[in-house]
PDB file of C-alpha atoms in Angstrom:
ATOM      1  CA  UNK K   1      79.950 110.126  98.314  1.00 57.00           C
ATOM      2  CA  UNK K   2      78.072 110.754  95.358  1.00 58.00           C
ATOM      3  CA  UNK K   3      78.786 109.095  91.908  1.00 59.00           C
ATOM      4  CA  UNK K   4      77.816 109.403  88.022  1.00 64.00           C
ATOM      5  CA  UNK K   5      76.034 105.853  88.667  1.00 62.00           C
ATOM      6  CA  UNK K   6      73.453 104.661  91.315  1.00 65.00           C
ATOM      7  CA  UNK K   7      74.704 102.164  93.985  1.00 64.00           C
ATOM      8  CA  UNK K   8      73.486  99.214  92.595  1.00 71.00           C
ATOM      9  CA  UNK K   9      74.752  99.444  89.286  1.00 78.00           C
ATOM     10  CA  UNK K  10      77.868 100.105  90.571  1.00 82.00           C
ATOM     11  CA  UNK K  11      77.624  97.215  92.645  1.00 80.00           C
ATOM     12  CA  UNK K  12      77.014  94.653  89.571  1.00 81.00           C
ATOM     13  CA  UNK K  13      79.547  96.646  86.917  1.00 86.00           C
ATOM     14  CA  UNK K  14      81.870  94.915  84.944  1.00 89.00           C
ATOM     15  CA  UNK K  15      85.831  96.267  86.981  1.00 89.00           C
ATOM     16  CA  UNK K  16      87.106  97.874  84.216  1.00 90.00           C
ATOM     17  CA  UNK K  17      83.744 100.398  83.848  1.00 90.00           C
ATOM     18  CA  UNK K  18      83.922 101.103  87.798  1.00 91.00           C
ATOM     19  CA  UNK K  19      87.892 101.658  87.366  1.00 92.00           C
ATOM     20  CA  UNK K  20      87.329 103.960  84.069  1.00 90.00           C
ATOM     21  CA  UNK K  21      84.698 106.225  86.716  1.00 90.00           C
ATOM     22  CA  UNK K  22      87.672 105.935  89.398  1.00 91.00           C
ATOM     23  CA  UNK K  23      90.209 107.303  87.486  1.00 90.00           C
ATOM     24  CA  UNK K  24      88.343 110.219  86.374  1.00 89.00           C
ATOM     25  CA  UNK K  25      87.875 111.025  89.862  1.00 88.00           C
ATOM     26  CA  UNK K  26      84.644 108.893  90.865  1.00 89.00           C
ATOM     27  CA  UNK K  27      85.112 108.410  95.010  1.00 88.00           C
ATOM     28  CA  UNK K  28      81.942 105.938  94.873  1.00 89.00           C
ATOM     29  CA  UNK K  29      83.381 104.215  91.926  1.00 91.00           C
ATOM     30  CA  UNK K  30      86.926 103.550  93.975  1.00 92.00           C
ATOM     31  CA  UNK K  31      84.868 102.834  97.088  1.00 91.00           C
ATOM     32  CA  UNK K  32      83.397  99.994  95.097  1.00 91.00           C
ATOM     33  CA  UNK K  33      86.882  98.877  93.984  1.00 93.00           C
ATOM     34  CA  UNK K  34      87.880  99.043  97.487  1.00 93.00           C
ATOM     35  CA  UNK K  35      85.157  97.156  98.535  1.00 92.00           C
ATOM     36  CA  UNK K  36      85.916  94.154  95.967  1.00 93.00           C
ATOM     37  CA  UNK K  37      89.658  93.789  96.576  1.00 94.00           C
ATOM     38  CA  UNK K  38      90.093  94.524  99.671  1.00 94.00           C
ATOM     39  CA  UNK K  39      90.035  91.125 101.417  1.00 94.00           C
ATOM     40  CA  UNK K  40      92.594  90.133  99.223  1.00 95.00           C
ATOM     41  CA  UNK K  41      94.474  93.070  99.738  1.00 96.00           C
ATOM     42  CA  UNK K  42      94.324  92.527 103.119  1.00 96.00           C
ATOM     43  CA  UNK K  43      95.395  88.536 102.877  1.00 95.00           C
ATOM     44  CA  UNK K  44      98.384  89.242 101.162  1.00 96.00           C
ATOM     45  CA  UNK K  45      99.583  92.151 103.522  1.00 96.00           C
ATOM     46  CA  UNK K  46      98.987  89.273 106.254  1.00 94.00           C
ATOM     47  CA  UNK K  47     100.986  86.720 105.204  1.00 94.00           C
ATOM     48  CA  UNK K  48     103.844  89.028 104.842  1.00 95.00           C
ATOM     49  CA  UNK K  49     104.069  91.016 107.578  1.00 90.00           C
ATOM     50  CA  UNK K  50     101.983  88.229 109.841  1.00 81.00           C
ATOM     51  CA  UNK K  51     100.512  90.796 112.110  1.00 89.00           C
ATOM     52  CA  UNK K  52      97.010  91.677 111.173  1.00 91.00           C
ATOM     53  CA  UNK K  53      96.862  95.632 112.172  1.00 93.00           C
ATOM     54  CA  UNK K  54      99.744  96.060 110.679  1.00 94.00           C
ATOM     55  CA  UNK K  55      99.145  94.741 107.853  1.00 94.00           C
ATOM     56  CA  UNK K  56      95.425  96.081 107.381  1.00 95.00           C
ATOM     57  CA  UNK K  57      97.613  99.488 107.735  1.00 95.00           C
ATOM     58  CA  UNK K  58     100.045  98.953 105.032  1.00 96.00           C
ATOM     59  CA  UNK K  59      96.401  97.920 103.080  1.00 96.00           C
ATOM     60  CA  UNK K  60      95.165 101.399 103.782  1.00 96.00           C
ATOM     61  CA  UNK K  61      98.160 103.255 102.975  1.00 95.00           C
ATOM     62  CA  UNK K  62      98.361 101.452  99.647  1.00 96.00           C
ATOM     63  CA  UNK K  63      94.731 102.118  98.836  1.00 96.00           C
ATOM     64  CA  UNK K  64      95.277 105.926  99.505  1.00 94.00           C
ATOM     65  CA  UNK K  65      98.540 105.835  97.372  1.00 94.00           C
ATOM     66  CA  UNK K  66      96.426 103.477  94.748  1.00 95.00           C
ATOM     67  CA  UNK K  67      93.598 106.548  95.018  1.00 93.00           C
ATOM     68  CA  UNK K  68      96.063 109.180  94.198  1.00 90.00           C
ATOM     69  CA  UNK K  69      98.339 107.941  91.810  1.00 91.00           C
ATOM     70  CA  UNK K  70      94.953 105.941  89.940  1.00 91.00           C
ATOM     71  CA  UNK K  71      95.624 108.318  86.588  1.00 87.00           C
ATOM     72  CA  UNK K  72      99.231 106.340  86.453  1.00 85.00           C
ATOM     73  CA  UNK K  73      97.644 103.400  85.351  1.00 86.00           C
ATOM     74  CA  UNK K  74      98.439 102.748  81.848  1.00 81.00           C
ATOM     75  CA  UNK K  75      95.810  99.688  81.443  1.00 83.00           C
ATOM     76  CA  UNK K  76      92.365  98.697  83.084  1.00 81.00           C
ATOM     77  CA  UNK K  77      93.408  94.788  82.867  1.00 84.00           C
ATOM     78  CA  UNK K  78      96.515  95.793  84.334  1.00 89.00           C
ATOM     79  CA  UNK K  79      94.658  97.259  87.894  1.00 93.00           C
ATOM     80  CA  UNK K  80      95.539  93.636  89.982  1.00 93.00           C
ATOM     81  CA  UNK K  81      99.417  93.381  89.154  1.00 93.00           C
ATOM     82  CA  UNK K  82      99.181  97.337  90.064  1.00 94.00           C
ATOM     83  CA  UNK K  83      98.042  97.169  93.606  1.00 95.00           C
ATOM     84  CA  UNK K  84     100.069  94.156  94.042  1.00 95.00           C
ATOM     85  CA  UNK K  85     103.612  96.358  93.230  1.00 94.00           C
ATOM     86  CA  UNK K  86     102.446  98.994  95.325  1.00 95.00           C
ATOM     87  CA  UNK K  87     101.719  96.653  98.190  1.00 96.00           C
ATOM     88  CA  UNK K  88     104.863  95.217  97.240  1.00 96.00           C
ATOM     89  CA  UNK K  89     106.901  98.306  97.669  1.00 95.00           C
ATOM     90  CA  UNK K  90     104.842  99.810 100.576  1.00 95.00           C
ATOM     91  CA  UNK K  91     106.036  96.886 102.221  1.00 95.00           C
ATOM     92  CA  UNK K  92     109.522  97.013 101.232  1.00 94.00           C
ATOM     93  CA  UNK K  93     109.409 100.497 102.382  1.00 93.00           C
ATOM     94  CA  UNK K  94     108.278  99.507 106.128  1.00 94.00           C
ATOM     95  CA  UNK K  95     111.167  97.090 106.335  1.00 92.00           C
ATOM     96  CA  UNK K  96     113.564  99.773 104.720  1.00 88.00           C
ATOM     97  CA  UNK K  97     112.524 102.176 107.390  1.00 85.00           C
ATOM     98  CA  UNK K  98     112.909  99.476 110.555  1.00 76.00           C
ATOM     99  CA  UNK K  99     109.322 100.423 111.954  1.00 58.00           C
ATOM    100  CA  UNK K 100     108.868  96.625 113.158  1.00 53.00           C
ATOM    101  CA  UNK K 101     110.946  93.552 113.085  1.00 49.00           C
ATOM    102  CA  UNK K 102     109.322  91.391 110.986  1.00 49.00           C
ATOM    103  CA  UNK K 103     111.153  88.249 110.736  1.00 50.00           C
ATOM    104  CA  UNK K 104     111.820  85.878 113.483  1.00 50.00           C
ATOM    105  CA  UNK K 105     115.270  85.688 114.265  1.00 46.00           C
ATOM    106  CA  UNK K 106     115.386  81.911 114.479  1.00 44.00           C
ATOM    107  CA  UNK K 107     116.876  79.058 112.357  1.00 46.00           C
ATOM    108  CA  UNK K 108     114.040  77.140 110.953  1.00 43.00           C
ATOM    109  CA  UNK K 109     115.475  73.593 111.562  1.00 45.00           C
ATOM    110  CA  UNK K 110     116.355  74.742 115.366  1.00 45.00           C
ATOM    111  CA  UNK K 111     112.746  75.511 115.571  1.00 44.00           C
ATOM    112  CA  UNK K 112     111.371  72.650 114.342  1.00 43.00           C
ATOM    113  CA  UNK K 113     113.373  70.521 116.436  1.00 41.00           C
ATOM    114  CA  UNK K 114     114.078  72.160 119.312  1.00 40.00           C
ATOM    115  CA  UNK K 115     110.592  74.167 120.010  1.00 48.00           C
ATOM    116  CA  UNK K 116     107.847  71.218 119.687  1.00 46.00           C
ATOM    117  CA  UNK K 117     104.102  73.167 119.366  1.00 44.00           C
ATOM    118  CA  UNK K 118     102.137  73.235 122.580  1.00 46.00           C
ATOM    119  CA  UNK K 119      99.232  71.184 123.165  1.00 42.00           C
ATOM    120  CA  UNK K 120      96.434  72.908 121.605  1.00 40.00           C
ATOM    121  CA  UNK K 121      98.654  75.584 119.141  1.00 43.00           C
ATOM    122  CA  UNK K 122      97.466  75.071 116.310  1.00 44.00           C
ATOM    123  CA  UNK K 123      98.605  75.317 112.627  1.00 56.00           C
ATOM    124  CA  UNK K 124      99.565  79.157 111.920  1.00 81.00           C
ATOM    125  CA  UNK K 125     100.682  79.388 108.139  1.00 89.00           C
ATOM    126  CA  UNK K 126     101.811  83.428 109.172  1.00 89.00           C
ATOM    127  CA  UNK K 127     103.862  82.468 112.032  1.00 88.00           C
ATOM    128  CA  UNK K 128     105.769  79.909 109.421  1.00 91.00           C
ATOM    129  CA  UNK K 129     106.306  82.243 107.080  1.00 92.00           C
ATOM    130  CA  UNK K 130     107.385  84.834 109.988  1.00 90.00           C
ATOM    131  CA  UNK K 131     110.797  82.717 110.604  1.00 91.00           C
ATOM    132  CA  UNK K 132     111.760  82.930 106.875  1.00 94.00           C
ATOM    133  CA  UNK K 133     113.750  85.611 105.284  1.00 94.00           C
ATOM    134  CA  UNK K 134     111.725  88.991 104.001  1.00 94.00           C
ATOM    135  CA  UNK K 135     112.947  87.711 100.326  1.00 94.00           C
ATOM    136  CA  UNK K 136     112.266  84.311 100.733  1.00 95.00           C
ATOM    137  CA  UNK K 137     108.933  85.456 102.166  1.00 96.00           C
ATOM    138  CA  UNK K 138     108.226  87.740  99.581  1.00 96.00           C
ATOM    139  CA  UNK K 139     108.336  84.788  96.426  1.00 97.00           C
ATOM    140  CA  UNK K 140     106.917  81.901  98.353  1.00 96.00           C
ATOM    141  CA  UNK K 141     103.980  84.419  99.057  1.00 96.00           C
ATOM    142  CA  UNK K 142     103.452  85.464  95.304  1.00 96.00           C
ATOM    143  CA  UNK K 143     104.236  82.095  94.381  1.00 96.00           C
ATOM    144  CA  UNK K 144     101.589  80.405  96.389  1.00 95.00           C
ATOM    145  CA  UNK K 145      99.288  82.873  97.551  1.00 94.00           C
ATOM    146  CA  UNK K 146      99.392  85.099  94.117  1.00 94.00           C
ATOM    147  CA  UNK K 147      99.878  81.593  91.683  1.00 93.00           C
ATOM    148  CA  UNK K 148     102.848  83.838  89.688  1.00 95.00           C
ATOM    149  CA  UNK K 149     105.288  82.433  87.986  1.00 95.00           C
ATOM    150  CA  UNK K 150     109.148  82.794  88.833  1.00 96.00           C
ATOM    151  CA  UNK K 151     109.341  85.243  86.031  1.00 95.00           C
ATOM    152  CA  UNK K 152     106.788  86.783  87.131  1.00 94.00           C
ATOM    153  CA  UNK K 153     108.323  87.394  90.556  1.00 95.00           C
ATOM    154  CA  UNK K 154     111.278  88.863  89.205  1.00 95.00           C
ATOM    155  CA  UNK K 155     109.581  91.056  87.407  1.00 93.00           C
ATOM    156  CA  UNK K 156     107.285  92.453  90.086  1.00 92.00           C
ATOM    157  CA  UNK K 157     110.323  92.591  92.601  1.00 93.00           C
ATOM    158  CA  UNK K 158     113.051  92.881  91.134  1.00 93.00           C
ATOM    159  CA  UNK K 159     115.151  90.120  92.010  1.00 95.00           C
ATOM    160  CA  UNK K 160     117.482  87.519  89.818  1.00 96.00           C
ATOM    161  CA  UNK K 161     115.152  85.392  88.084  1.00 96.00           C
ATOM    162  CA  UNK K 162     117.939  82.778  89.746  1.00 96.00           C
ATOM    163  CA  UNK K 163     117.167  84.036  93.027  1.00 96.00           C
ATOM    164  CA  UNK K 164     114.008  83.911  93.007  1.00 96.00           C
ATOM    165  CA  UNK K 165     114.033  80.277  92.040  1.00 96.00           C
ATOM    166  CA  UNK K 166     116.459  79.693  94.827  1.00 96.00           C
ATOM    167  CA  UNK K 167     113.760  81.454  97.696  1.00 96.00           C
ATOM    168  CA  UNK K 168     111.326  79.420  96.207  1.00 96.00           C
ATOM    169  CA  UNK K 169     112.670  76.113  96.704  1.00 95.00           C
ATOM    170  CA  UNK K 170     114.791  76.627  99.897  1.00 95.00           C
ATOM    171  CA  UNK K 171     111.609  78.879 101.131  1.00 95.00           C
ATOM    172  CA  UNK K 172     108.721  75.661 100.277  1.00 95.00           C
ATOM    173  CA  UNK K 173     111.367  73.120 101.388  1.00 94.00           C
ATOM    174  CA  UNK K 174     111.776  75.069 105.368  1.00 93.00           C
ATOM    175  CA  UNK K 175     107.792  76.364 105.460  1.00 92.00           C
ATOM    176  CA  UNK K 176     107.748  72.411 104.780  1.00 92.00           C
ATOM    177  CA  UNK K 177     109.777  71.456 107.620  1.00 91.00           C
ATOM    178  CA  UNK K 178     108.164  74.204 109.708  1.00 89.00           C
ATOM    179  CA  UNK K 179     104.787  73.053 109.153  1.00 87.00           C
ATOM    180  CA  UNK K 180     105.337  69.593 109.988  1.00 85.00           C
ATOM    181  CA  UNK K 181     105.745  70.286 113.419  1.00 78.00           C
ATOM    182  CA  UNK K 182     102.010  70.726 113.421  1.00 67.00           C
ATOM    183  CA  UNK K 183     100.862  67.945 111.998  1.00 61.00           C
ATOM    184  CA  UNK K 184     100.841  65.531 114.977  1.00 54.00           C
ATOM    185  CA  UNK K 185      98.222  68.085 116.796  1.00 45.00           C
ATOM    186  CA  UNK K 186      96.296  67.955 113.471  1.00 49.00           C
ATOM    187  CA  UNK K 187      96.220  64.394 113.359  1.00 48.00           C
ATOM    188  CA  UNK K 188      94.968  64.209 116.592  1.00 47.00           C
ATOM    189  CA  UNK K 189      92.066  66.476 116.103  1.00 46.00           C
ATOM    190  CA  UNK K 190      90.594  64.341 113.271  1.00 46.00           C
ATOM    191  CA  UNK K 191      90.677  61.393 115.602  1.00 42.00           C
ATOM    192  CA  UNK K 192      88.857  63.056 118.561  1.00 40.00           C
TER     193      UNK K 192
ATOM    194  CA  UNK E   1     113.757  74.315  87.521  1.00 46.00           C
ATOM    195  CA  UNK E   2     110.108  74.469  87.154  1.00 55.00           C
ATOM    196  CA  UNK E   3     107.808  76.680  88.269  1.00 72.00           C
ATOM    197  CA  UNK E   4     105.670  73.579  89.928  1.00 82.00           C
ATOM    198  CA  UNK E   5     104.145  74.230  93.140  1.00 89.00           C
ATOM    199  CA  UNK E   6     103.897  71.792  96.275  1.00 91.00           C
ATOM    200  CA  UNK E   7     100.043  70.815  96.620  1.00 92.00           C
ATOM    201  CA  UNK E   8     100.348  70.340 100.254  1.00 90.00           C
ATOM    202  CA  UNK E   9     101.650  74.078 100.628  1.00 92.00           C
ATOM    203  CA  UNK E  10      99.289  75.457  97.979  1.00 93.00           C
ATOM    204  CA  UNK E  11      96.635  73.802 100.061  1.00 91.00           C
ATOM    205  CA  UNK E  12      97.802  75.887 103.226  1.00 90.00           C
ATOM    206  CA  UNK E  13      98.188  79.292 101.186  1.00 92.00           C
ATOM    207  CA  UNK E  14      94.376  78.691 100.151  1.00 91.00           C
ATOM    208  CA  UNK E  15      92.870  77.782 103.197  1.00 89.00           C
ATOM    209  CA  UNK E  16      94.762  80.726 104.511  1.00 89.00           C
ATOM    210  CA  UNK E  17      93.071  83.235 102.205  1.00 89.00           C
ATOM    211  CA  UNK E  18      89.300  83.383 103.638  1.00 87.00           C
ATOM    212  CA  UNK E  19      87.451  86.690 102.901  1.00 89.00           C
ATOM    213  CA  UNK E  20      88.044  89.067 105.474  1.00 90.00           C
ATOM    214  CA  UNK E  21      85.218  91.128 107.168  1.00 89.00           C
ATOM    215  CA  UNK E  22      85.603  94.605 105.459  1.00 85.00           C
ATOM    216  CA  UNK E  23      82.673  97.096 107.225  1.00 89.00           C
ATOM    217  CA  UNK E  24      85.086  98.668 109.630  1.00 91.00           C
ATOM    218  CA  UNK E  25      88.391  98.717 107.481  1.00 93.00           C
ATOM    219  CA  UNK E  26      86.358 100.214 104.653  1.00 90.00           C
ATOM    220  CA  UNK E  27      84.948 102.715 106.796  1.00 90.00           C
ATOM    221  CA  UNK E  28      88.054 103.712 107.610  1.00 91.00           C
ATOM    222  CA  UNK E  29      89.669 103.843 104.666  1.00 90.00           C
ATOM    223  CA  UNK E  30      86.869 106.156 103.246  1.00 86.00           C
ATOM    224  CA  UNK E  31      87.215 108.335 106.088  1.00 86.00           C
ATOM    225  CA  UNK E  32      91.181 108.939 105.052  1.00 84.00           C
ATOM    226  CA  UNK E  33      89.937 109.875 101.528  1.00 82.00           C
ATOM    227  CA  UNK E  34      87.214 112.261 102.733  1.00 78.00           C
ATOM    228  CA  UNK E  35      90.300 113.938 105.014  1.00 73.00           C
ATOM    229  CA  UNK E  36      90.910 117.392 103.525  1.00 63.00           C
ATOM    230  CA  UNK E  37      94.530 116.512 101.487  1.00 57.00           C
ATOM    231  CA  UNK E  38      95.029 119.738 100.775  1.00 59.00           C
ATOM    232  CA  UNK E  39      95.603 120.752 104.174  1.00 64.00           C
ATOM    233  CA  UNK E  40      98.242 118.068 104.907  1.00 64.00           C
ATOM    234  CA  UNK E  41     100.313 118.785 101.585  1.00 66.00           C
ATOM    235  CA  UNK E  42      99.919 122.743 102.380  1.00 73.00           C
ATOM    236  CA  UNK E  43     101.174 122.103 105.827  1.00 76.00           C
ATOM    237  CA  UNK E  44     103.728 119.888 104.551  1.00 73.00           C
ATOM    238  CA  UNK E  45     104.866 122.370 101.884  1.00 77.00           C
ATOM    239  CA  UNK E  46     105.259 125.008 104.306  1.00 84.00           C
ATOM    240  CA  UNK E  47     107.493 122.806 106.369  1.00 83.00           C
ATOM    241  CA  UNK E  48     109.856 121.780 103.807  1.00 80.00           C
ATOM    242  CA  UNK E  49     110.247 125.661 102.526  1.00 83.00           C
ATOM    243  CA  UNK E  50     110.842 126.902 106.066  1.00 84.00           C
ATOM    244  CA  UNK E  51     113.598 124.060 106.737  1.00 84.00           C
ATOM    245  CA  UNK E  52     115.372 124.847 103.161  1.00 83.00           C
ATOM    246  CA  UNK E  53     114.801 128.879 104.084  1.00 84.00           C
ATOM    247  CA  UNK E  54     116.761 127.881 107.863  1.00 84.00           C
ATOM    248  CA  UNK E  55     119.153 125.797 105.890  1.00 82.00           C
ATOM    249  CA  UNK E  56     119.841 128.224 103.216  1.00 81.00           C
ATOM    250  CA  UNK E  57     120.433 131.274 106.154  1.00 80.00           C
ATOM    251  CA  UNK E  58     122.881 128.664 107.963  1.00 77.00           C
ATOM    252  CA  UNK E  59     124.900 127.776 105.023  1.00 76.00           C
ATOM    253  CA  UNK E  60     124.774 131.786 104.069  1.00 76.00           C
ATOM    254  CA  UNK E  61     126.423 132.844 107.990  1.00 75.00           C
ATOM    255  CA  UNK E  62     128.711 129.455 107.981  1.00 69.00           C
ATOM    256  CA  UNK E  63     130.482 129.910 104.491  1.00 72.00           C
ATOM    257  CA  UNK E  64     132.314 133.297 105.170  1.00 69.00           C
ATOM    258  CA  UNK E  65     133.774 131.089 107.805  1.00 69.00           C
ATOM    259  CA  UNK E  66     134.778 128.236 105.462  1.00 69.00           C
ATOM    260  CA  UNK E  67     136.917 130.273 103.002  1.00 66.00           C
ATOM    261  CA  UNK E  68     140.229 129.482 102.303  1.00 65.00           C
ATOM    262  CA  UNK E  69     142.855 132.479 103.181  1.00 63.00           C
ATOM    263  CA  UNK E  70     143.465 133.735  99.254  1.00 65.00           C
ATOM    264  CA  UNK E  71     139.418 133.868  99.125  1.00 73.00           C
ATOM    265  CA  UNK E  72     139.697 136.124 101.977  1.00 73.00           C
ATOM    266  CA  UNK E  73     142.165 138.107 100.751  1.00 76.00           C
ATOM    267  CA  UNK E  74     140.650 138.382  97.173  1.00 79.00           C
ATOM    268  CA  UNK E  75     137.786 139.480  98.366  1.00 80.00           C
ATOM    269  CA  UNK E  76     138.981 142.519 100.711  1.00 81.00           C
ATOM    270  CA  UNK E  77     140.593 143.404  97.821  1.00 85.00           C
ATOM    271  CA  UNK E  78     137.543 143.600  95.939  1.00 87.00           C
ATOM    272  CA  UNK E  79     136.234 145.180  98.450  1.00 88.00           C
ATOM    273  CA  UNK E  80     138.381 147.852  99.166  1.00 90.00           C
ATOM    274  CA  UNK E  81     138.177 148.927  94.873  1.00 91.00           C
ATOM    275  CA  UNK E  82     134.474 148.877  94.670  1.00 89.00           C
ATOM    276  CA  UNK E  83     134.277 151.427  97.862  1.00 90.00           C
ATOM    277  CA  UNK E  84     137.107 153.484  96.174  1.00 90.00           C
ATOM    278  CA  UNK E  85     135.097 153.278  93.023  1.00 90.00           C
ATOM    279  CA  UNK E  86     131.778 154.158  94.615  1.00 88.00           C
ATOM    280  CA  UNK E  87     133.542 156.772  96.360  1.00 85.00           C
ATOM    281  CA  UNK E  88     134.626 158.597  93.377  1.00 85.00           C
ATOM    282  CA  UNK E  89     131.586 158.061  91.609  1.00 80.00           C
ATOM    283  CA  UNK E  90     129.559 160.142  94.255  1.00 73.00           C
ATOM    284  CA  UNK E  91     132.520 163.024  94.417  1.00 66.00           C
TER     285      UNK E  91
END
């Protein structure tokens, strides 16, 4: 994969010269990008959909949509919030299309009462999030895994600025209650 | 309502996010750009044209079928005048 720069220049340039190379058709200079956001890319795919190959799939498929669609982009600074709608709607397109269920179909509180964690489970964040609605999942993830704002989160979904207030609280208030059930095993860790 | 976060959950989110070993995923991912596209959207384009060619065929037999009785009639009608006409055109 050749490019108008050498490897290690490419390596240490500023994004917005390696994304100006990629969207005039530079394959190194989109490897590169690849290769700097792809953990995060990656991260937030996971802690939607919870299972790792799939989401490392929906990461690929949004990198080769990112690839050809890269002369859309009206703004360098802009590239982040970008790939985050398209992994947005890549995801909203698996769920549209039924390919996997992706939400537990249990009540949070009948969880957390009723199913205690096993001795040794240990604290899963993705499984939490997996027995919350795909909505609710959706603006607790950009809230707290992206830091946006609940304007924000309207905008980049779509949703009532009001609703997405609503998942937010009702969302942090049962990953709350979820998480809790953890905690004892936690607590006994630190005092082994 | 503000936009404040819980700390405890914001804790969990970040601990969550650790950087992800990327050799094999960005192998892979190169791979699927190196893939000839042209092929797949050629293939692809091929398919769609000989569905709407089938469909187009389909709709073409199953109309005829579909006409209401004065169609019918109209048409035999028009029929019938354009063979008269081409009739007396080649006399």
């Amino acid at each position: 994969m050749k490019s108008t720069l050498p490897g290690a220049a490419l390596g240490q340039a500023d994004e917005r010269a390696v994304l100006a190379l990629a969207i005039c058709g530079d394959a190194a200079a989109f490897s590169e990008l690849v290769r700097r956001r792809q953990s995060w890319l990656r991260n937030l795919l996971r802690r939607l959909c919870r299972d790792p190959t799939l989401a490392d799939d929906l990461a690929q498929q949004v990198l080769l949509q990112a690839w050809r669609s890269l002369r859309n982009l009206r703004s360098a600074g802009a590239f982040g919030a970008w790939l985050r709608r398209l992994a947005i709607n890549t995801w909203r397109t698996h769920l549209r299309a039924g390919k996997a269920p992706l939400t537990e179909d249990v009540d949070a509180d009948e969880t957390a009462a009723a199913e205690p964690p096993m001795p040794g489970e240990q604290l899963d964040l993705d499984r939490a999030l997996s027995r919350l609605s795909d909505d609710e999942r959706l603006c607790i993830v950009l809230a707290y895994s992206e830091g946006m704002s609940h304007s924000e989160i309207s905008d980049a979904t779509g949703l009532p600025l009001g609703t997405v207030k609503s998942h937010v609280k009702r969302g942090a208030e049962r990953l709350r209650t979820l998480l809790q059930a953890y905690r004892p095993i936690e607590a006994n860790r630190h005092v082994r | 309502m503000s936009d404040e976060l819980d700390p405890e959950l914001s804790r969990c989110f970040a601990e969550a996010n650790q950087p992800l070993p990327d050799a094999e995923f960005h192998a892979r991912l190169i791979g699927r750009l190196q893939q000839p596209y042209g092929w797949s959207a050629l293939s692809g384009a091929v398919i769609r044209g000989s569905r709407a060619a089938l469909a187009g065929l389909a709709v073409g037999i199953a109309a005829p079928f579909r006409l209401r009785f004065g169609h019918i009639g109209l048409m035999t009608v028009s029929a019938a005048a354009l063979a008269i006409w081409a009739t007396l055109q080649s006399a």
